[in-house]
Amino acid sequence: MKMADDEIKAIVAETLVEQHRLHQESIDAIVSKVVASVLASLGIEDDDRKELRVDFQHLRRWRKRVEQAQSYTFKAVITVVATGLMGAVWLGVKVALGK
């Protein structure tokens, strides 16, 4: 009772695929445990993940608003300085023409 080469190749291929799937599942389980233990060491439990996500979203929105406010402040300072310089030039021209 001899097996054909195609049958042997199919069996080996199925075995390798199953072995790879089991290996991947074990890697996924290990990574999940490591991430959970790191988060737990930081004081973040599994139940807190949704709250943590909301907190990070809030922080991102706050950071973007602060950056936007800084941009507006910079533009306002540039506008005030430019207006002051233009006023000084106008006053200098007015004084020079008045003499």
Backbone as a chain_set.jsonl record, in Angstrom:
{"seq": "MKMADDEIKAIVAETLVEQHRLHQESIDAIVSKVVASVLASLGIEDDDRKELRVDFQHLRRWRKRVEQAQSYTFKAVITVVATGLMGAVWLGVKVALGK", "coords": {"N": [[0.853, -1.167, 0.0], [1.078, 1.763, -1.137], [1.505, 5.28, -0.964], [0.556, 8.001, -3.017], [2.617, 10.594, -4.415], [1.346, 13.081, -4.522], [-0.647, 12.823, -2.565], [0.913, 12.593, -0.258], [2.188, 15.084, -0.268], [-0.053, 16.72, 0.084], [-0.912, 15.956, 2.651], [1.322, 16.691, 4.194], [1.318, 19.438, 3.681], [-1.167, 20.198, 4.823], [-0.624, 19.563, 7.488], [1.474, 21.325, 8.066], [0.145, 23.778, 7.741], [-1.762, 23.625, 9.797], [-0.05, 23.494, 11.994], [1.182, 25.986, 11.795], [-1.036, 27.633, 12.255], [-1.69, 26.97, 14.912], [0.665, 27.808, 16.144], [0.545, 30.566, 15.619], [-1.758, 31.242, 17.059], [-0.855, 30.752, 19.655], [1.131, 32.691, 19.856], [-0.441, 35.009, 19.626], [-1.94, 34.766, 21.991], [0.072, 34.98, 23.933], [1.008, 37.583, 23.428], [-1.289, 39.056, 24.026], [-1.498, 38.541, 26.777], [0.867, 39.746, 27.684], [0.467, 42.446, 26.99], [-1.79, 42.99, 28.561], [-0.676, 42.612, 31.119], [1.26, 44.632, 31.177], [-0.33, 46.925, 30.948], [-1.783, 46.579, 33.31], [0.266, 46.888, 35.163], [0.643, 49.555, 34.917], [-1.56, 50.458, 36.115], [-3.918, 50.209, 34.773], [-6.76, 48.537, 34.208], [-8.472, 45.764, 32.557], [-11.155, 46.443, 32.338], [-11.072, 49.165, 32.209], [-10.368, 50.005, 29.699], [-12.105, 51.114, 27.743], [-12.756, 53.554, 28.939], [-10.207, 54.635, 29.048], [-9.636, 54.932, 26.325], [-11.518, 56.895, 25.671], [-10.537, 58.938, 27.286], [-8.029, 59.41, 26.061], [-8.944, 60.293, 23.569], [-10.2, 62.659, 24.35], [-7.958, 64.071, 25.324], [-6.529, 64.356, 22.924], [-8.27, 65.992, 21.431], [-8.198, 68.28, 23.086], [-5.466, 68.949, 22.928], [-5.283, 69.628, 20.204], [-6.948, 71.863, 20.173], [-5.502, 73.601, 21.818], [-3.188, 73.905, 20.27], [-4.351, 75.188, 18.087], [-5.22, 77.546, 19.317], [-2.735, 78.626, 19.99], [-1.79, 79.141, 17.447], [-3.619, 81.101, 16.59], [-3.002, 83.072, 18.477], [-0.34, 83.682, 17.813], [-0.755, 84.754, 15.244], [-2.277, 86.985, 15.955], [-0.421, 88.462, 17.477], [1.511, 89.038, 15.52], [-0.071, 90.619, 13.851], [-0.621, 92.825, 15.538], [1.97, 93.831, 15.965], [2.692, 94.48, 13.31], [0.733, 96.403, 12.747], [1.413, 98.348, 14.641], [3.977, 99.088, 13.704], [3.282, 100.126, 11.199], [1.711, 102.275, 12.042], [3.655, 103.791, 13.376], [5.342, 104.453, 11.24], [3.534, 105.958, 9.71], [3.028, 108.065, 11.476], [5.596, 109.124, 11.585], [5.903, 109.977, 8.934], [3.877, 111.878, 8.859], [4.784, 113.735, 10.753], [7.173, 114.499, 9.522], [6.265, 115.705, 7.164], [4.82, 117.753, 8.237], [6.627, 119.631, 9.175]], "CA": [[0.0, 0.0, 0.0], [1.957, 2.898, -1.328], [0.778, 6.54, -1.157], [1.034, 8.801, -4.142], [3.353, 11.8, -4.015], [0.395, 14.177, -4.316], [-1.292, 12.61, -1.275], [1.903, 12.899, 0.772], [2.352, 16.54, -0.267], [-1.265, 17.311, 0.648], [-0.903, 15.702, 4.091], [2.37, 17.537, 4.764], [0.852, 20.827, 3.607], [-2.206, 20.379, 5.843], [0.033, 19.52, 8.789], [2.195, 22.588, 8.237], [-0.831, 24.851, 7.914], [-2.312, 23.494, 11.141], [1.019, 23.836, 12.927], [1.337, 27.446, 11.723], [-2.213, 28.232, 12.898], [-1.529, 26.786, 16.35], [1.768, 28.672, 16.545], [0.047, 31.946, 15.579], [-2.678, 31.403, 18.186], [-0.082, 30.848, 20.896], [1.772, 34.013, 19.846], [-1.481, 35.992, 19.938], [-2.27, 34.649, 23.411], [1.193, 35.521, 24.701], [1.014, 39.045, 23.257], [-2.422, 39.589, 24.79], [-1.156, 38.489, 28.2], [1.907, 40.739, 27.951], [-0.152, 43.778, 26.935], [-2.642, 43.123, 29.739], [0.152, 42.774, 32.32], [1.888, 45.962, 31.13], [-1.367, 47.899, 31.297], [-2.097, 46.402, 34.732], [1.358, 47.477, 35.938], [0.452, 51.006, 34.856], [-2.783, 50.773, 36.836], [-5.05, 50.197, 33.843], [-7.341, 47.193, 34.156], [-9.183, 45.463, 31.309], [-12.438, 47.154, 32.318], [-10.824, 50.592, 32.011], [-9.886, 50.3, 28.345], [-13.018, 52.041, 27.058], [-12.559, 54.868, 29.536], [-8.886, 55.104, 28.633], [-9.759, 55.382, 24.939], [-12.236, 58.173, 25.711], [-9.601, 59.921, 27.846], [-7.058, 59.77, 25.028], [-9.632, 61.107, 22.559], [-10.364, 63.992, 24.933], [-6.651, 64.718, 25.328], [-6.175, 64.728, 21.553], [-9.073, 67.181, 21.077], [-7.68, 69.395, 23.869], [-4.168, 69.326, 22.351], [-5.529, 70.319, 18.933], [-7.488, 73.196, 20.475], [-4.4, 74.419, 22.327], [-2.36, 74.25, 19.112], [-5.095, 76.171, 17.301], [-5.169, 78.81, 20.063], [-1.384, 79.152, 19.827], [-1.703, 79.676, 16.088], [-4.354, 82.369, 16.572], [-2.242, 84.034, 19.278], [0.801, 84.102, 16.997], [-1.262, 85.635, 14.192], [-2.688, 88.243, 16.58], [0.79, 89.204, 17.835], [2.072, 89.553, 14.26], [-0.945, 91.701, 13.395], [-0.421, 93.994, 16.417], [3.294, 94.386, 15.675], [2.648, 95.106, 11.981], [-0.082, 97.617, 12.857], [2.216, 99.33, 15.373], [5.006, 99.597, 12.802], [2.647, 100.979, 10.187], [1.335, 103.511, 12.734], [4.873, 104.571, 13.619], [5.761, 105.008, 9.946], [2.571, 107.008, 9.339], [3.273, 109.198, 12.356], [6.869, 109.724, 11.149], [5.637, 110.696, 7.685], [3.056, 113.035, 9.199], [5.659, 114.715, 11.419], [8.145, 114.998, 8.532], [5.564, 116.599, 6.237], [4.301, 118.888, 9.0], [7.678, 120.613, 9.449]], "C": [[0.9, 1.231, 0.0], [1.113, 4.144, -1.602], [1.399, 7.303, -2.32], [1.715, 10.045, -3.612], [2.414, 12.964, -3.733], [-0.298, 14.057, -2.965], [-0.347, 12.969, -0.138], [2.095, 14.406, 0.884], [1.152, 17.222, 0.365], [-1.289, 17.139, 2.164], [0.128, 16.592, 4.783], [1.927, 18.995, 4.773], [-0.21, 21.105, 4.665], [-1.599, 20.413, 7.242], [0.762, 20.826, 9.069], [1.256, 23.759, 8.463], [-1.413, 24.81, 9.322], [-1.278, 23.892, 12.193], [1.227, 25.356, 12.957], [0.175, 28.141, 12.437], [-2.092, 28.126, 14.416], [-0.418, 27.69, 16.894], [1.312, 30.13, 16.609], [-0.898, 32.204, 16.742], [-1.916, 31.537, 19.496], [0.637, 32.197, 20.977], [0.758, 35.088, 20.211], [-1.843, 35.966, 21.426], [-1.171, 35.248, 24.278], [1.218, 37.042, 24.626], [-0.126, 39.674, 24.052], [-2.114, 39.612, 26.282], [-0.114, 39.546, 28.546], [1.31, 42.138, 27.967], [-1.014, 44.003, 28.172], [-1.804, 43.327, 30.997], [0.847, 44.133, 32.338], [0.868, 47.029, 31.51], [-1.729, 47.797, 32.774], [-0.99, 47.004, 35.594], [1.287, 48.994, 35.925], [-0.831, 51.434, 35.569], [-4.016, 50.789, 35.96], [-5.549, 48.761, 33.733], [-8.098, 47.006, 32.843], [-10.49, 46.239, 31.188], [-12.264, 48.634, 32.004], [-10.455, 50.96, 30.579], [-10.792, 51.272, 27.598], [-12.859, 53.453, 27.61], [-11.223, 55.467, 29.121], [-8.922, 55.633, 27.205], [-10.449, 56.739, 24.881], [-11.325, 59.272, 26.258], [-8.576, 60.366, 26.805], [-7.696, 60.608, 23.92], [-9.831, 62.529, 23.069], [-9.039, 64.75, 24.935], [-6.235, 65.164, 23.937], [-6.947, 65.976, 21.131], [-8.534, 68.41, 21.808], [-6.351, 69.876, 23.293], [-4.367, 70.088, 21.049], [-6.09, 71.717, 19.171], [-6.399, 74.125, 20.983], [-3.493, 74.843, 21.176], [-3.041, 75.302, 18.252], [-5.064, 77.536, 17.998], [-3.784, 79.439, 19.949], [-1.218, 79.776, 18.452], [-2.418, 81.026, 16.001], [-3.608, 83.445, 17.354], [-1.053, 84.569, 18.484], [0.352, 85.061, 15.9], [-1.674, 86.991, 14.765], [-1.475, 89.09, 16.951], [1.426, 89.809, 16.591], [1.246, 90.726, 13.755], [-0.733, 92.966, 14.227], [0.927, 94.648, 16.121], [3.288, 95.104, 14.328], [1.845, 96.406, 12.023], [0.686, 98.714, 13.591], [3.306, 99.923, 14.499], [4.415, 100.52, 11.743], [2.216, 102.311, 10.802], [2.542, 104.395, 12.986], [5.369, 105.197, 12.327], [4.83, 106.141, 9.549], [2.791, 108.262, 10.196], [4.564, 109.907, 11.963], [6.688, 110.508, 9.867], [4.85, 111.976, 7.981], [3.893, 114.132, 9.858], [6.618, 115.326, 10.424], [7.472, 115.971, 7.565], [5.04, 117.849, 6.942], [5.35, 119.949, 9.26], [7.94, 121.476, 8.3]], "O": [[1.404, 1.656, 1.039], [0.142, 4.096, -2.358], [2.605, 7.246, -2.559], [1.433, 10.498, -2.503], [2.652, 13.747, -2.814], [-0.517, 15.061, -2.288], [-0.764, 13.585, 0.843], [2.16, 14.949, 1.986], [1.309, 18.196, 1.101], [-1.646, 18.07, 2.886], [-0.151, 17.177, 5.83], [2.136, 19.706, 5.756], [-0.161, 22.137, 5.334], [-2.018, 21.207, 8.083], [0.681, 21.369, 10.17], [1.534, 24.635, 9.282], [-1.542, 25.848, 9.97], [-1.612, 24.557, 13.174], [1.425, 25.938, 14.023], [0.382, 29.128, 13.143], [-2.364, 29.093, 15.128], [-0.55, 28.265, 17.975], [1.656, 30.848, 17.548], [-0.849, 33.272, 17.352], [-2.285, 32.341, 20.352], [0.738, 32.779, 22.057], [1.053, 35.978, 21.01], [-2.029, 37.014, 22.045], [-1.456, 35.947, 25.251], [1.424, 37.714, 25.636], [0.059, 40.714, 24.684], [-2.427, 40.582, 26.971], [-0.205, 40.179, 29.598], [1.612, 42.931, 28.859], [-0.978, 45.079, 28.768], [-2.173, 44.128, 31.856], [1.008, 44.727, 33.404], [1.163, 47.927, 32.299], [-1.957, 48.816, 33.425], [-1.274, 47.572, 36.649], [1.814, 49.649, 36.825], [-1.153, 52.621, 35.622], [-5.051, 51.324, 36.355], [-4.848, 47.883, 33.23], [-8.335, 47.966, 32.11], [-10.889, 46.642, 30.096], [-13.214, 49.289, 31.576], [-10.249, 52.138, 30.287], [-10.304, 52.158, 26.895], [-12.829, 54.426, 26.856], [-11.124, 56.668, 28.873], [-8.312, 56.659, 26.904], [-10.027, 57.626, 24.139], [-11.333, 60.398, 25.76], [-8.287, 61.556, 26.682], [-7.067, 61.525, 23.392], [-9.656, 63.492, 22.322], [-8.996, 65.931, 24.589], [-5.649, 66.236, 23.781], [-6.379, 66.902, 20.552], [-8.424, 69.479, 21.207], [-6.129, 71.081, 23.18], [-3.692, 71.089, 20.811], [-5.747, 72.654, 18.45], [-6.367, 75.302, 20.626], [-3.073, 75.998, 21.105], [-2.383, 76.209, 17.742], [-4.9, 78.564, 17.341], [-3.669, 80.658, 19.826], [-0.58, 80.819, 18.309], [-1.898, 81.977, 15.417], [-3.583, 84.604, 16.941], [-0.792, 85.772, 18.485], [1.009, 86.073, 15.655], [-1.447, 88.026, 14.139], [-1.492, 90.306, 16.762], [1.835, 90.97, 16.607], [1.8, 91.718, 13.283], [-0.671, 94.064, 13.674], [1.02, 95.872, 16.035], [3.817, 96.209, 14.211], [2.233, 97.398, 11.405], [0.618, 99.881, 13.206], [3.543, 101.131, 14.54], [4.983, 101.567, 11.432], [2.337, 103.357, 10.165], [2.465, 105.614, 12.829], [5.776, 106.358, 12.321], [5.295, 107.186, 9.093], [2.743, 109.383, 9.69], [4.637, 111.136, 11.996], [7.255, 111.59, 9.718], [5.133, 113.03, 7.412], [3.729, 115.314, 9.555], [6.864, 116.532, 10.459], [8.078, 116.975, 7.191], [4.841, 118.884, 6.307], [4.988, 121.091, 9.546], [8.799, 122.356, 8.372]]}, "num_chains": 1, "name": "protein.A"}
